[in-house]
Amino acid sequence: MPSNKDNTMAVDLSSLKIQDNDIVSQADKQAESVNCFSSLADKIQPKLSLDGSNFKLWSRVMIDTWVSCFFGNYDYFDRSERDTDYRRNLVALSLIRNSINRNLFQSIVSQLYMPNTRSVYQSLKKRFSKSSWAAIVQQAQCIFRPTDQSLNLVNHLVVVQAALDALQSQVGNLTLENLLPIILYFSAQQLQGKITTALDTCKAINPSIEIHANNVLSIANCIQGKYTPEDLSPLQISWLESSQGIEDHSPKGKFKHPGNQTSLTRLSHH
């Protein structure tokens, strides 16, 4: 069994290794196997966060510790062809389903035609390969929150230019429309952590969403309780319903949007 570099697991899985030629035809045995691995999947740490900020670590734990033990290879998820072993595919899919956020899993599966383990993993990988809001503002730190560089202006200019180039690769052309939400974010020092959580949660469900200044402003107002339910867009509703310690600011209590769909699921269609 490969060593666990992060000490996140201490489970002996050697007796559960699935060989490629191990064919179990009975449905009840398949279900029993899947349930067994689903239970073990609950032990995967860390779980994949909704904003995908720990995707690389989660993926490494999944691949190094679990996939190598169960399937004997490290490139199982990276293969392009569909796994024709029904039992093995169910087991691998159960590992993913039980180690990520339920809303995130539903969002991924709802956008796939005949989803399978590899297509779900590749969708997650593609979704979180894009820059998060946290990564964007981290890159912008030296630009929008500079320290005194009076004695090192030449070096500072080089650093700022490199940061601007990196920022442009993340957000596109540095237009006023793209810069305003970043400027507004750095002006709200006490709210930055919650704003970042809100925006990255929304980007996880809808990666194509574009962040504008009014999004940052509206979320800041939600945090401070300066809103009425009719003012809320799907973006703010999504975050408000999935956050803790914020709903008490509402004069009417936690806002419940009508309908059976969760707001996180609704957002993926906007």
Tab-separated table of C-alpha atoms in Angstrom:
chain	number	residue	atom	x	y	z
A	1	MET	CA	0.000	0.000	0.000
A	2	PRO	CA	1.465	3.390	-0.931
A	3	SER	CA	2.403	5.607	1.975
A	4	ASN	CA	0.059	8.410	2.852
A	5	LYS	CA	2.136	11.549	2.664
A	6	ASP	CA	-0.352	13.641	4.611
A	7	ASN	CA	-1.110	11.115	7.352
A	8	THR	CA	-4.767	11.429	6.498
A	9	MET	CA	-5.454	7.703	6.477
A	10	ALA	CA	-4.734	4.814	8.807
A	11	VAL	CA	-6.908	2.083	7.297
A	12	ASP	CA	-5.686	-1.342	6.125
A	13	LEU	CA	-7.197	-1.766	2.673
A	14	SER	CA	-5.037	-4.616	1.393
A	15	SER	CA	-7.805	-7.190	1.770
A	16	LEU	CA	-10.157	-5.024	-0.296
A	17	LYS	CA	-8.003	-4.731	-3.419
A	18	ILE	CA	-10.022	-5.258	-6.587
A	19	GLN	CA	-8.230	-7.128	-9.354
A	20	ASP	CA	-9.020	-6.369	-12.994
A	21	ASN	CA	-10.144	-9.971	-13.549
A	22	ASP	CA	-12.342	-10.107	-10.438
A	23	ILE	CA	-15.861	-10.344	-11.910
A	24	VAL	CA	-18.832	-10.335	-9.556
A	25	SER	CA	-22.032	-10.906	-11.488
A	26	GLN	CA	-24.570	-10.923	-8.699
A	27	ALA	CA	-26.213	-7.555	-8.125
A	28	ASP	CA	-26.402	-7.946	-4.366
A	29	LYS	CA	-22.662	-8.521	-4.145
A	30	GLN	CA	-22.065	-5.467	-6.306
A	31	ALA	CA	-24.232	-3.363	-4.012
A	32	GLU	CA	-22.517	-4.784	-0.948
A	33	SER	CA	-19.140	-3.891	-2.418
A	34	VAL	CA	-20.211	-0.346	-3.263
A	35	ASN	CA	-21.664	0.192	0.194
A	36	CYS	CA	-18.450	-1.063	1.744
A	37	PHE	CA	-16.324	1.369	-0.209
A	38	SER	CA	-18.803	4.203	0.360
A	39	SER	CA	-18.276	3.747	4.081
A	40	LEU	CA	-14.511	3.824	3.645
A	41	ALA	CA	-14.791	6.892	1.433
A	42	ASP	CA	-16.194	8.768	4.410
A	43	LYS	CA	-12.711	8.516	5.907
A	44	ILE	CA	-11.078	10.445	3.056
A	45	GLN	CA	-9.583	13.618	4.452
A	46	PRO	CA	-9.709	16.327	3.420
A	47	LYS	CA	-13.095	16.364	1.762
A	48	LEU	CA	-13.225	18.412	-1.419
A	49	SER	CA	-14.453	21.859	-0.411
A	50	LEU	CA	-17.292	23.496	-2.286
A	51	ASP	CA	-15.041	26.215	-3.670
A	52	GLY	CA	-12.444	23.670	-4.833
A	53	SER	CA	-9.624	25.459	-3.030
A	54	ASN	CA	-8.166	22.135	-1.828
A	55	PHE	CA	-8.705	20.210	-5.069
A	56	LYS	CA	-5.022	19.338	-5.549
A	57	LEU	CA	-4.693	17.883	-2.050
A	58	TRP	CA	-8.017	16.028	-2.274
A	59	SER	CA	-7.061	14.621	-5.666
A	60	ARG	CA	-3.673	13.451	-4.405
A	61	VAL	CA	-5.236	11.648	-1.440
A	62	MET	CA	-7.810	10.046	-3.734
A	63	ILE	CA	-5.277	8.880	-6.300
A	64	ASP	CA	-2.222	8.046	-4.169
A	65	THR	CA	-4.043	6.370	-1.317
A	66	TRP	CA	-7.296	5.006	-2.692
A	67	VAL	CA	-7.147	4.399	-6.421
A	68	SER	CA	-3.712	2.805	-6.248
A	69	CYS	CA	-4.958	0.433	-3.544
A	70	PHE	CA	-8.213	-0.498	-5.235
A	71	PHE	CA	-7.188	-0.640	-8.878
A	72	GLY	CA	-3.422	-1.042	-8.880
A	73	ASN	CA	-2.703	2.035	-11.019
A	74	TYR	CA	-2.418	5.785	-10.630
A	75	ASP	CA	-3.838	6.904	-13.968
A	76	TYR	CA	-7.319	5.414	-13.597
A	77	PHE	CA	-9.103	8.800	-13.655
A	78	ASP	CA	-6.932	10.223	-16.432
A	79	ARG	CA	-7.826	7.624	-19.052
A	80	SER	CA	-10.152	8.872	-21.763
A	81	GLU	CA	-12.118	5.687	-22.379
A	82	ARG	CA	-15.130	4.728	-20.279
A	83	ASP	CA	-14.523	1.983	-17.716
A	84	THR	CA	-16.466	-1.047	-18.956
A	85	ASP	CA	-16.167	-2.838	-15.610
A	86	TYR	CA	-19.549	-1.952	-14.118
A	87	ARG	CA	-18.665	-2.941	-10.573
A	88	ARG	CA	-15.354	-1.106	-10.548
A	89	ASN	CA	-16.932	2.005	-12.037
A	90	LEU	CA	-19.594	2.026	-9.304
A	91	VAL	CA	-16.984	1.656	-6.588
A	92	ALA	CA	-14.823	4.478	-7.934
A	93	LEU	CA	-17.837	6.741	-8.409
A	94	SER	CA	-18.924	6.083	-4.833
A	95	LEU	CA	-15.516	7.240	-3.617
A	96	ILE	CA	-15.975	10.589	-5.320
A	97	ARG	CA	-19.613	10.978	-4.331
A	98	ASN	CA	-18.860	10.364	-0.663
A	99	SER	CA	-15.850	12.664	-0.453
A	100	ILE	CA	-17.193	15.862	-2.042
A	101	ASN	CA	-20.009	18.279	-1.318
A	102	ARG	CA	-23.411	16.859	-2.292
A	103	ASN	CA	-24.504	20.026	-4.122
A	104	LEU	CA	-21.253	20.059	-6.052
A	105	PHE	CA	-21.664	16.416	-7.089
A	106	GLN	CA	-25.245	17.035	-8.244
A	107	SER	CA	-24.142	20.094	-10.190
A	108	ILE	CA	-21.474	18.091	-12.033
A	109	VAL	CA	-23.659	15.066	-12.775
A	110	SER	CA	-26.585	17.179	-14.001
A	111	GLN	CA	-24.388	18.610	-16.766
A	112	LEU	CA	-23.085	15.268	-18.054
A	113	TYR	CA	-24.662	12.865	-20.508
A	114	MET	CA	-24.465	9.361	-19.021
A	115	PRO	CA	-22.020	10.366	-16.264
A	116	ASN	CA	-19.341	7.904	-15.182
A	117	THR	CA	-16.429	8.023	-12.788
A	118	ARG	CA	-13.889	9.408	-15.217
A	119	SER	CA	-16.185	12.051	-16.694
A	120	VAL	CA	-17.106	13.275	-13.203
A	121	TYR	CA	-13.464	13.498	-12.123
A	122	GLN	CA	-12.409	15.242	-15.338
A	123	SER	CA	-15.260	17.748	-14.924
A	124	LEU	CA	-14.082	18.519	-11.404
A	125	LYS	CA	-10.504	18.877	-12.614
A	126	LYS	CA	-11.526	21.227	-15.419
A	127	ARG	CA	-13.799	23.261	-13.160
A	128	PHE	CA	-11.148	23.910	-10.530
A	129	SER	CA	-8.262	24.506	-12.917
A	130	LYS	CA	-9.534	28.054	-13.300
A	131	SER	CA	-8.386	30.767	-10.929
A	132	SER	CA	-10.456	31.141	-7.807
A	133	TRP	CA	-11.332	34.540	-6.404
A	134	ALA	CA	-8.940	33.771	-3.526
A	135	ALA	CA	-6.088	33.235	-6.009
A	136	ILE	CA	-6.932	36.435	-7.878
A	137	VAL	CA	-6.887	38.692	-4.814
A	138	GLN	CA	-3.759	36.970	-3.493
A	139	GLN	CA	-2.011	37.879	-6.741
A	140	ALA	CA	-3.263	41.467	-6.436
A	141	GLN	CA	-1.978	41.996	-2.881
A	142	CYS	CA	1.227	43.805	-3.834
A	143	ILE	CA	-0.674	46.067	-6.242
A	144	PHE	CA	-3.608	47.138	-4.115
A	145	ARG	CA	-2.011	46.820	-0.662
A	146	PRO	CA	1.623	47.865	-1.144
A	147	THR	CA	4.124	48.418	1.648
A	148	ASP	CA	6.567	51.312	1.666
A	149	GLN	CA	9.084	50.633	-1.088
A	150	SER	CA	10.851	54.014	-1.060
A	151	LEU	CA	14.300	52.442	-1.063
A	152	ASN	CA	13.495	49.666	-3.537
A	153	LEU	CA	11.338	51.274	-6.193
A	154	VAL	CA	13.104	49.587	-9.097
A	155	ASN	CA	12.669	46.127	-7.609
A	156	HIS	CA	9.102	46.932	-6.608
A	157	LEU	CA	8.310	47.982	-10.177
A	158	VAL	CA	9.494	44.581	-11.405
A	159	VAL	CA	7.329	42.800	-8.823
A	160	VAL	CA	4.260	44.888	-9.664
A	161	GLN	CA	4.714	44.343	-13.399
A	162	ALA	CA	4.940	40.581	-12.877
A	163	ALA	CA	1.834	40.679	-10.678
A	164	LEU	CA	-0.070	42.670	-13.301
A	165	ASP	CA	0.890	40.169	-16.000
A	166	ALA	CA	-0.247	37.273	-13.813
A	167	LEU	CA	-3.450	39.089	-12.897
A	168	GLN	CA	-4.220	39.738	-16.547
A	169	SER	CA	-3.796	36.043	-17.340
A	170	GLN	CA	-6.350	35.250	-14.615
A	171	VAL	CA	-9.069	37.854	-15.226
A	172	GLY	CA	-8.468	38.835	-18.841
A	173	ASN	CA	-7.834	42.380	-19.986
A	174	LEU	CA	-7.368	44.749	-17.062
A	175	THR	CA	-10.362	46.879	-17.900
A	176	LEU	CA	-12.136	49.093	-15.401
A	177	GLU	CA	-14.939	46.516	-15.260
A	178	ASN	CA	-12.480	43.791	-14.208
A	179	LEU	CA	-10.563	45.964	-11.760
A	180	LEU	CA	-13.501	47.536	-9.908
A	181	PRO	CA	-14.550	44.392	-7.991
A	182	ILE	CA	-10.934	43.858	-6.882
A	183	ILE	CA	-10.608	47.479	-5.755
A	184	LEU	CA	-13.914	47.261	-3.898
A	185	TYR	CA	-12.822	44.004	-2.256
A	186	PHE	CA	-9.628	45.550	-0.878
A	187	SER	CA	-11.680	48.448	0.484
A	188	ALA	CA	-13.763	46.067	2.631
A	189	GLN	CA	-11.022	44.779	4.922
A	190	GLN	CA	-13.302	43.428	7.662
A	191	LEU	CA	-15.451	41.491	5.185
A	192	GLN	CA	-12.804	40.054	2.862
A	193	GLY	CA	-12.848	36.491	4.179
A	194	LYS	CA	-16.620	36.138	3.876
A	195	ILE	CA	-16.697	37.836	0.466
A	196	THR	CA	-14.056	35.399	-0.801
A	197	THR	CA	-16.024	32.420	0.527
A	198	ALA	CA	-19.198	33.697	-1.119
A	199	LEU	CA	-17.653	34.346	-4.536
A	200	ASP	CA	-15.680	31.095	-4.678
A	201	THR	CA	-18.769	29.128	-3.648
A	202	CYS	CA	-20.688	30.674	-6.531
A	203	LYS	CA	-17.799	30.117	-8.965
A	204	ALA	CA	-17.641	26.454	-7.950
A	205	ILE	CA	-21.258	25.905	-8.953
A	206	ASN	CA	-21.114	28.155	-12.006
A	207	PRO	CA	-17.489	28.449	-13.244
A	208	SER	CA	-18.483	30.760	-16.104
A	209	ILE	CA	-19.923	33.412	-13.792
A	210	GLU	CA	-18.287	36.827	-14.160
A	211	ILE	CA	-17.641	38.797	-10.986
A	212	HIS	CA	-18.626	42.461	-11.139
A	213	ALA	CA	-18.445	45.261	-8.590
A	214	ASN	CA	-22.173	45.024	-7.864
A	215	ASN	CA	-21.693	41.352	-6.853
A	216	VAL	CA	-19.095	42.327	-4.258
A	217	LEU	CA	-21.254	45.215	-3.047
A	218	SER	CA	-24.401	43.104	-2.780
A	219	ILE	CA	-22.638	40.326	-0.868
A	220	ALA	CA	-21.132	42.887	1.514
A	221	ASN	CA	-24.636	44.232	2.123
A	222	CYS	CA	-25.887	40.695	2.790
A	223	ILE	CA	-23.158	40.156	5.368
A	224	GLN	CA	-24.050	43.389	7.136
A	225	GLY	CA	-27.792	42.776	6.970
A	226	LYS	CA	-28.427	45.746	4.666
A	227	TYR	CA	-30.919	44.046	2.393
A	228	THR	CA	-34.484	42.900	2.041
A	229	PRO	CA	-35.395	39.479	0.586
A	230	GLU	CA	-36.583	40.947	-2.715
A	231	ASP	CA	-33.159	42.541	-3.201
A	232	LEU	CA	-31.406	39.173	-3.344
A	233	SER	CA	-30.185	37.740	-6.623
A	234	PRO	CA	-29.608	33.978	-7.081
A	235	LEU	CA	-25.911	34.591	-6.417
A	236	GLN	CA	-26.512	36.108	-2.974
A	237	ILE	CA	-29.269	33.608	-2.116
A	238	SER	CA	-26.898	30.751	-2.961
A	239	TRP	CA	-24.243	31.922	-0.589
A	240	LEU	CA	-26.617	33.116	2.127
A	241	GLU	CA	-28.339	29.735	2.367
A	242	SER	CA	-25.046	27.823	2.420
A	243	SER	CA	-23.307	30.009	5.033
A	244	GLN	CA	-23.439	29.876	8.805
A	245	GLY	CA	-23.860	32.806	11.151
A	246	ILE	CA	-25.186	35.193	8.516
A	247	GLU	CA	-28.897	34.520	8.367
A	248	ASP	CA	-29.578	36.073	11.782
A	249	HIS	CA	-28.895	39.508	10.280
A	250	SER	CA	-32.056	39.288	8.228
A	251	PRO	CA	-34.993	41.158	9.762
A	252	LYS	CA	-37.222	38.303	8.628
A	253	GLY	CA	-34.857	35.471	9.470
A	254	LYS	CA	-33.241	33.141	6.974
A	255	PHE	CA	-34.590	33.762	3.503
A	256	LYS	CA	-36.181	30.735	1.899
A	257	HIS	CA	-36.477	30.779	-1.850
A	258	PRO	CA	-39.592	29.031	-3.180
A	259	GLY	CA	-39.229	25.764	-5.062
A	260	ASN	CA	-37.661	22.414	-4.415
A	261	GLN	CA	-34.318	23.102	-6.083
A	262	THR	CA	-31.513	24.266	-3.853
A	263	SER	CA	-30.154	27.674	-4.715
A	264	LEU	CA	-26.752	26.147	-5.423
A	265	THR	CA	-28.308	23.974	-8.097
A	266	ARG	CA	-30.308	26.879	-9.510
A	267	LEU	CA	-27.200	28.998	-9.781
A	268	SER	CA	-25.516	26.492	-12.077
A	269	HIS	CA	-28.156	27.273	-14.690
A	270	HIS	CA	-27.749	31.066	-14.569
